[in-house]
Each structure stands twice: as structure tokens, then as C-alpha cells.
Coordinates of C-alpha atoms and ligand atoms in Angstrom, one line a residue:
M1 CA 0.0 0.0 0.0
P2 CA 1.5 3.4 -0.9
E3 CA 2.3 5.6 2.1
L4 CA 2.1 9.4 2.1
P5 CA 5.5 10.0 0.4
E6 CA 4.5 7.7 -2.4
V7 CA 1.2 9.5 -2.8
E8 CA 3.1 12.8 -2.9
H9 CA 5.1 11.3 -5.8
V10 CA 1.9 10.4 -7.6
V11 CA 0.6 13.9 -7.2
R12 CA 3.8 15.4 -8.6
G13 CA 3.7 13.0 -11.5
L14 CA 0.1 13.9 -12.2
R15 CA 0.9 17.6 -12.2
R16 CA 3.5 17.1 -14.8
A17 CA 1.2 14.9 -16.9
V18 CA -2.3 16.5 -16.8
L19 CA -2.3 19.9 -15.0
G20 CA -4.2 22.5 -17.1
R21 CA -6.0 19.8 -19.2
R22 CA -9.7 19.7 -19.7
I23 CA -11.7 16.5 -19.2
I24 CA -13.9 16.0 -22.3
A25 CA -15.7 12.9 -21.2
T26 CA -15.4 10.1 -18.6
D27 CA -16.0 6.4 -18.8
L28 CA -16.9 4.8 -15.5
N29 CA -16.3 1.1 -16.1
L30 CA -16.6 0.0 -12.5
P31 CA -19.2 2.3 -10.9
R32 CA -18.7 1.0 -7.4
L33 CA -15.4 2.8 -7.1
L34 CA -17.4 6.0 -7.1
A35 CA -18.5 7.0 -3.6
A36 CA -20.5 10.0 -4.8
P37 CA -22.3 11.4 -6.6
T38 CA -24.3 9.1 -9.0
P39 CA -22.4 8.0 -12.1
P40 CA -24.6 10.2 -14.5
T41 CA -24.0 13.3 -12.3
F42 CA -20.3 12.5 -11.9
K43 CA -19.9 12.3 -15.7
R44 CA -22.0 15.5 -16.3
K45 CA -20.1 17.6 -13.8
L46 CA -16.7 16.5 -15.1
R47 CA -17.5 17.3 -18.7
G48 CA -15.5 20.3 -19.8
A49 CA -13.9 20.8 -16.4
R50 CA -10.3 22.0 -16.4
I51 CA -7.8 20.6 -13.9
D52 CA -6.5 23.8 -12.3
A53 CA -4.5 22.3 -9.4
I54 CA -3.5 18.8 -8.1
N55 CA -2.8 18.6 -4.4
R56 CA -2.8 16.1 -1.6
R57 CA -4.3 16.0 1.9
G58 CA -3.1 12.9 3.8
K59 CA -3.3 10.1 1.2
Y60 CA -6.2 11.8 -0.7
I61 CA -5.3 13.1 -4.1
L62 CA -7.3 16.3 -4.9
F63 CA -7.9 17.4 -8.5
E64 CA -9.2 20.9 -8.1
L65 CA -11.3 21.8 -11.1
D66 CA -12.3 25.2 -12.6
S67 CA -15.9 24.2 -12.0
R68 CA -15.3 24.5 -8.3
D69 CA -15.6 20.8 -7.8
V70 CA -12.8 18.7 -6.4
L71 CA -12.2 15.1 -7.5
L72 CA -10.9 13.1 -4.5
V73 CA -9.1 9.9 -5.2
H74 CA -7.7 7.5 -2.7
L75 CA -5.5 4.8 -4.1
R76 CA -5.8 2.4 -1.2
M77 CA -4.0 -0.9 -2.0
T78 CA -3.4 -1.0 -5.7
G79 CA -5.0 2.1 -7.3
K80 CA -2.8 3.8 -9.9
F81 CA -3.0 6.4 -12.6
L82 CA -1.7 5.9 -16.1
C83 CA -1.6 8.6 -18.8
I84 CA -1.8 7.1 -22.3
Q85 CA -1.6 8.4 -25.8
Q86 CA -4.5 8.4 -28.2
D87 CA -3.2 5.4 -30.2
E88 CA -2.1 3.3 -27.2
P89 CA -4.3 0.4 -26.0
L90 CA -5.9 0.7 -22.6
P91 CA -4.0 -0.9 -19.7
P92 CA -5.5 -3.8 -17.7
Y93 CA -8.3 -2.8 -15.3
P94 CA -9.2 0.5 -17.0
H95 CA -11.8 1.2 -14.3
V96 CA -12.2 4.9 -14.9
V97 CA -11.1 6.7 -18.1
F98 CA -10.8 10.4 -18.4
Y99 CA -10.6 11.7 -22.0
L100 CA -8.5 14.8 -22.1
D101 CA -8.5 17.7 -24.5
D102 CA -5.1 16.9 -25.9
D103 CA -6.3 13.4 -27.0
R104 CA -4.6 11.6 -24.2
R105 CA -6.5 9.6 -21.7
L106 CA -5.9 9.5 -17.9
V107 CA -6.8 6.0 -16.7
F108 CA -7.5 5.0 -13.1
S109 CA -6.7 1.3 -12.8
D110 CA -7.1 -0.7 -9.6
M111 CA -6.5 -4.4 -9.6
R112 CA -7.8 -5.0 -6.1
Q113 CA -10.6 -2.5 -6.5
F114 CA -10.4 -0.9 -3.1
G115 CA -9.6 2.6 -4.5
R116 CA -12.3 5.3 -4.2
L117 CA -13.3 8.4 -6.1
R118 CA -15.6 11.1 -5.0
L119 CA -16.6 14.4 -6.5
V120 CA -17.5 17.2 -4.0
R121 CA -18.0 21.0 -4.1
A122 CA -14.7 22.7 -3.2
S123 CA -16.6 24.6 -0.5
N124 CA -17.6 21.3 1.1
L125 CA -14.2 19.7 0.9
H126 CA -13.0 20.6 4.4
S127 CA -16.2 19.6 6.1
L128 CA -16.0 16.1 4.6
K129 CA -15.4 13.8 7.6
Q130 CA -12.5 11.9 6.2
I131 CA -10.7 15.1 5.3
E132 CA -11.7 17.1 8.4
E133 CA -10.6 14.5 10.9
L134 CA -7.0 14.2 9.5
A135 CA -4.1 15.4 11.7
P136 CA -2.0 18.4 10.4
E137 CA 0.2 17.8 7.4
P138 CA 3.6 16.6 8.9
L139 CA 5.8 18.9 7.0
T140 CA 3.8 22.1 7.7
D141 CA 4.0 24.5 10.7
N142 CA 0.6 23.1 11.8
F143 CA 2.4 19.9 12.9
S144 CA 4.1 21.9 15.7
L145 CA 6.0 20.5 18.7
D146 CA 3.2 21.9 20.9
Y147 CA 0.6 20.0 18.8
F148 CA 2.7 16.9 19.1
L149 CA 3.2 17.2 22.9
E150 CA -0.5 17.7 23.4
T151 CA -1.3 14.7 21.3
L152 CA 1.1 12.5 23.2
A153 CA -0.2 13.7 26.5
G154 CA -3.7 12.8 25.6
S155 CA -3.0 9.2 24.7
R156 CA -2.2 6.1 26.7
R157 CA -1.8 4.0 23.6
S158 CA 1.7 2.7 22.6
L159 CA 3.7 5.1 20.6
K160 CA 3.6 2.8 17.5
Q161 CA -0.2 2.7 17.6
L162 CA -0.5 6.4 18.1
L163 CA 1.8 7.1 15.2
L164 CA -0.4 5.0 12.9
D165 CA -3.6 6.9 13.8
Q166 CA -3.9 9.4 10.9
T167 CA -6.3 11.6 13.0
R168 CA -3.5 12.2 15.5
V169 CA -0.2 12.0 13.5
L170 CA -0.4 12.1 9.7
G171 CA 1.8 10.5 7.2
L172 CA 3.3 7.4 8.9
G173 CA 2.2 4.0 7.8
N174 CA 3.5 0.8 9.2
I175 CA 6.9 1.1 7.5
Y176 CA 7.6 4.7 8.4
A177 CA 6.3 4.4 12.0
S178 CA 8.9 1.7 12.8
E179 CA 11.6 3.7 11.0
A180 CA 10.8 6.9 12.8
L181 CA 10.9 5.3 16.2
F182 CA 14.2 3.7 15.3
L183 CA 15.6 7.1 14.2
A184 CA 14.4 8.6 17.5
R185 CA 15.8 5.6 19.5
I186 CA 12.5 5.1 21.3
N187 CA 10.8 1.8 22.2
P188 CA 7.7 1.3 20.1
S189 CA 5.7 -0.2 23.1
K190 CA 6.2 2.8 25.3
S191 CA 2.9 4.6 26.1
A192 CA 2.5 7.9 24.4
N193 CA 1.8 10.0 27.5
S194 CA 4.9 8.8 29.3
L195 CA 7.4 10.3 26.8
S196 CA 9.6 13.0 28.2
K197 CA 9.7 16.4 26.4
V198 CA 13.3 15.8 25.2
R199 CA 12.4 12.5 23.6
A200 CA 9.2 13.9 22.2
L201 CA 11.2 16.5 20.4
R202 CA 13.5 13.8 19.0
L203 CA 10.5 11.8 17.8
H204 CA 8.8 14.9 16.3
Q205 CA 12.1 15.6 14.4
A206 CA 12.4 11.9 13.3
I207 CA 8.9 11.9 11.9
R208 CA 9.6 14.9 9.7
N209 CA 13.0 13.5 8.7
I210 CA 11.7 10.2 7.7
I211 CA 9.0 11.7 5.6
Q212 CA 11.3 14.2 4.0
E213 CA 13.8 11.4 3.4
A214 CA 11.2 9.2 1.7
I215 CA 10.0 12.0 -0.5
A216 CA 13.6 12.9 -1.5
A217 CA 14.5 9.3 -2.2
G218 CA 11.5 9.0 -4.5
S219 CA 12.1 12.2 -6.3
T220 CA 15.3 10.8 -7.8
L221 CA 13.2 8.1 -9.4
R222 CA 11.5 8.9 -12.6
I223 CA 7.8 8.5 -11.9
D224 CA 6.5 7.7 -15.4
L225 CA 2.7 7.6 -15.4
T226 CA 2.8 5.5 -18.5
D227 CA 4.4 2.7 -16.5
G228 CA 1.9 1.8 -13.8
D229 CA 4.3 0.1 -11.4
S230 CA 6.8 2.9 -11.3
S231 CA 5.0 4.7 -8.4
Y232 CA 5.7 1.7 -6.2
I233 CA 9.5 1.6 -6.8
G234 CA 9.8 4.0 -3.9
T235 CA 8.5 1.5 -1.4
S236 CA 9.6 -1.8 -2.7
E237 CA 13.3 -1.2 -3.5
R238 CA 14.4 1.0 -0.7
F239 CA 16.6 0.0 2.1
W240 CA 14.9 0.1 5.5
R241 CA 16.8 0.4 8.7
V242 CA 14.5 -1.9 10.7
Y243 CA 11.4 -2.6 8.7
E244 CA 11.2 -6.3 7.6
R245 CA 14.8 -6.8 8.9
A246 CA 13.9 -9.2 11.9
G247 CA 17.0 -11.2 12.8
E248 CA 19.4 -9.0 10.9
P249 CA 22.0 -6.8 12.6
C250 CA 21.1 -3.2 13.6
V251 CA 22.8 -0.6 11.4
N252 CA 23.9 1.2 14.6
C253 CA 25.0 -1.5 17.1
G254 CA 24.8 -4.9 15.4
T255 CA 22.1 -6.3 17.8
R256 CA 19.5 -8.4 16.0
I257 CA 16.4 -6.5 15.0
K258 CA 13.3 -7.8 16.7
R259 CA 9.8 -8.1 15.4
I260 CA 6.7 -7.8 17.6
V261 CA 3.0 -7.5 16.9
Q262 CA 1.1 -4.4 18.0
G263 CA -2.5 -4.0 17.1
A264 CA -2.3 -6.9 14.6
R265 CA 0.6 -5.2 12.7
S266 CA 4.3 -6.0 12.7
T267 CA 6.7 -3.6 14.4
Y268 CA 10.4 -3.9 14.0
Y269 CA 12.9 -2.4 16.4
C270 CA 16.4 -2.7 17.8
P271 CA 16.1 -4.0 21.4
R272 CA 19.4 -2.2 22.3
C273 CA 19.1 1.2 20.6
Q274 CA 15.4 1.4 21.5
R275 CA 15.7 -0.1 24.9
R276 CA 13.2 2.4 26.5
Ligands
ZN301 ZN1 20.8 -1.0 17.6

């Protein structure tokens, strides 16, 4: 599943590929991927709309249209965008096809079919529950140390589980949560409200560093929207410090990395560097 940095890459790739284009028509080949409105309304509202901006909030991709509607897309497990030329054949699983004014087609393809699309009025975007409840963007000033301290103080959950809660701390999935705790040298099982201010500061910094690092690592890759798998290179081929390295030596101290299960998800950590 793509994590926030990978979604950021997809957004940047989409900007390069389709920003400023108008949608001439839309084929909705798998209507159940559309959360709202109804398929006929969806197609009608998109007809002639120009893509004025492409942004991201959490893992939602936001196509901001000149019609003052916003197309929200969540990739979930396997959703991906491909941009193909007029004479190219459609890729496998062409679930939604947007015909663009330059004769190319933007295709949303989703093998596992968990992806979701929704069209909303721009003025209603921020009152949409799944957008409104998201924690501040991790690389903005809104994710301040004060905010983080308050969030920690209000939770008795383990740090690892708190970090996965996108309504509290945004941007860390299962991979980056383990990596951030390792960078900060903090035990993943420690309860959130027992973290000292000094260590909270270290974790706050580690969260930002790990997300910045992931975005930077991916930006050296060419995200080619005509090759559907390229947006996943960022996750699958990177070297992780602890993630999926159980039994291997810690990069800092050589101790074997341990795997534990927290909330039904695997956590990886160094029992020595992250003793407490
Ligand atoms: Zn270690």
C-alpha cells in the first residue's frame, strides 16, 4: 500500500502529466469505485472541467477543477493512474477513463478495486469527515511541537499505535512508523503519555526527517505515469533500517532486529538502541 510519500510522488507525476488539461468525457467502467455522486451526475459535472490544481491531503489526491468541484481519489492498495496516448491500448483494469482535451487519456486502474473516487464541491471539501478528521500535514507548521506534545499527553496507547492513527499524527504508515521510532531511539511499546519532552522533540524531528527522506528518495526516481508500477518503486526497492529486517543486525549497534506484533501489525525495532 502506498504511504504518504508515495502518494506525494503520484501527485507530482500527475501535475507534470495533466495539469491544465480539460476533461472532455469520462468512462466509468466500475461504478462502485465511485463513492459520490451518482455516475450520471459525476460524468456530467466533469464534462469540460479544467484541472487547475492537483494537491494532496493525507493520502487523498485532490484534483481541483475550474468548475469549483474537487475530485478526490484514494489509491488504497493498488489504485494507480496511467496517462496514455490516443493510439495506445488501454491498460489492464481501466476502471475509470478520463478523456483529455489533448487526445490523451488519464486512466485510473485498480487491480484490487479498493480505490475510491468522489466528486465534491470545493466549498464542502473541508467539512468532509475523512478530510476534516485528518491530523495536520507533517511537513507544515501546523504539525508543531506543541501540537505533538498535546497529542502525546492525551493518549495512553503505545507510541507505535498512536503514530499509525492518521487523525493524530499524519503521514506514517506501518513502515515509516517503525523507521521513525528507530531514528528517535525510542521503544515502540512505550505509552505515548509517558514520553519526556526531550524524547518527544526527538520523535517529532524523526517523523519529519523520515517523511522528507522518503520524498527525497523517490524524487530521484522517474515517476512515469505510462508505467503503472513505477510509483511503487519508492517503497519496494528501498533499504529500511529496521522494517522487515527481523534477525538482521542493527545498522547502529549490530544487535539483532526484533519483530513484535502491535494491534495486529508487525513492528520492527532494535532492542538495544530502542531499549526504552
Ligand atoms: Zn541497535
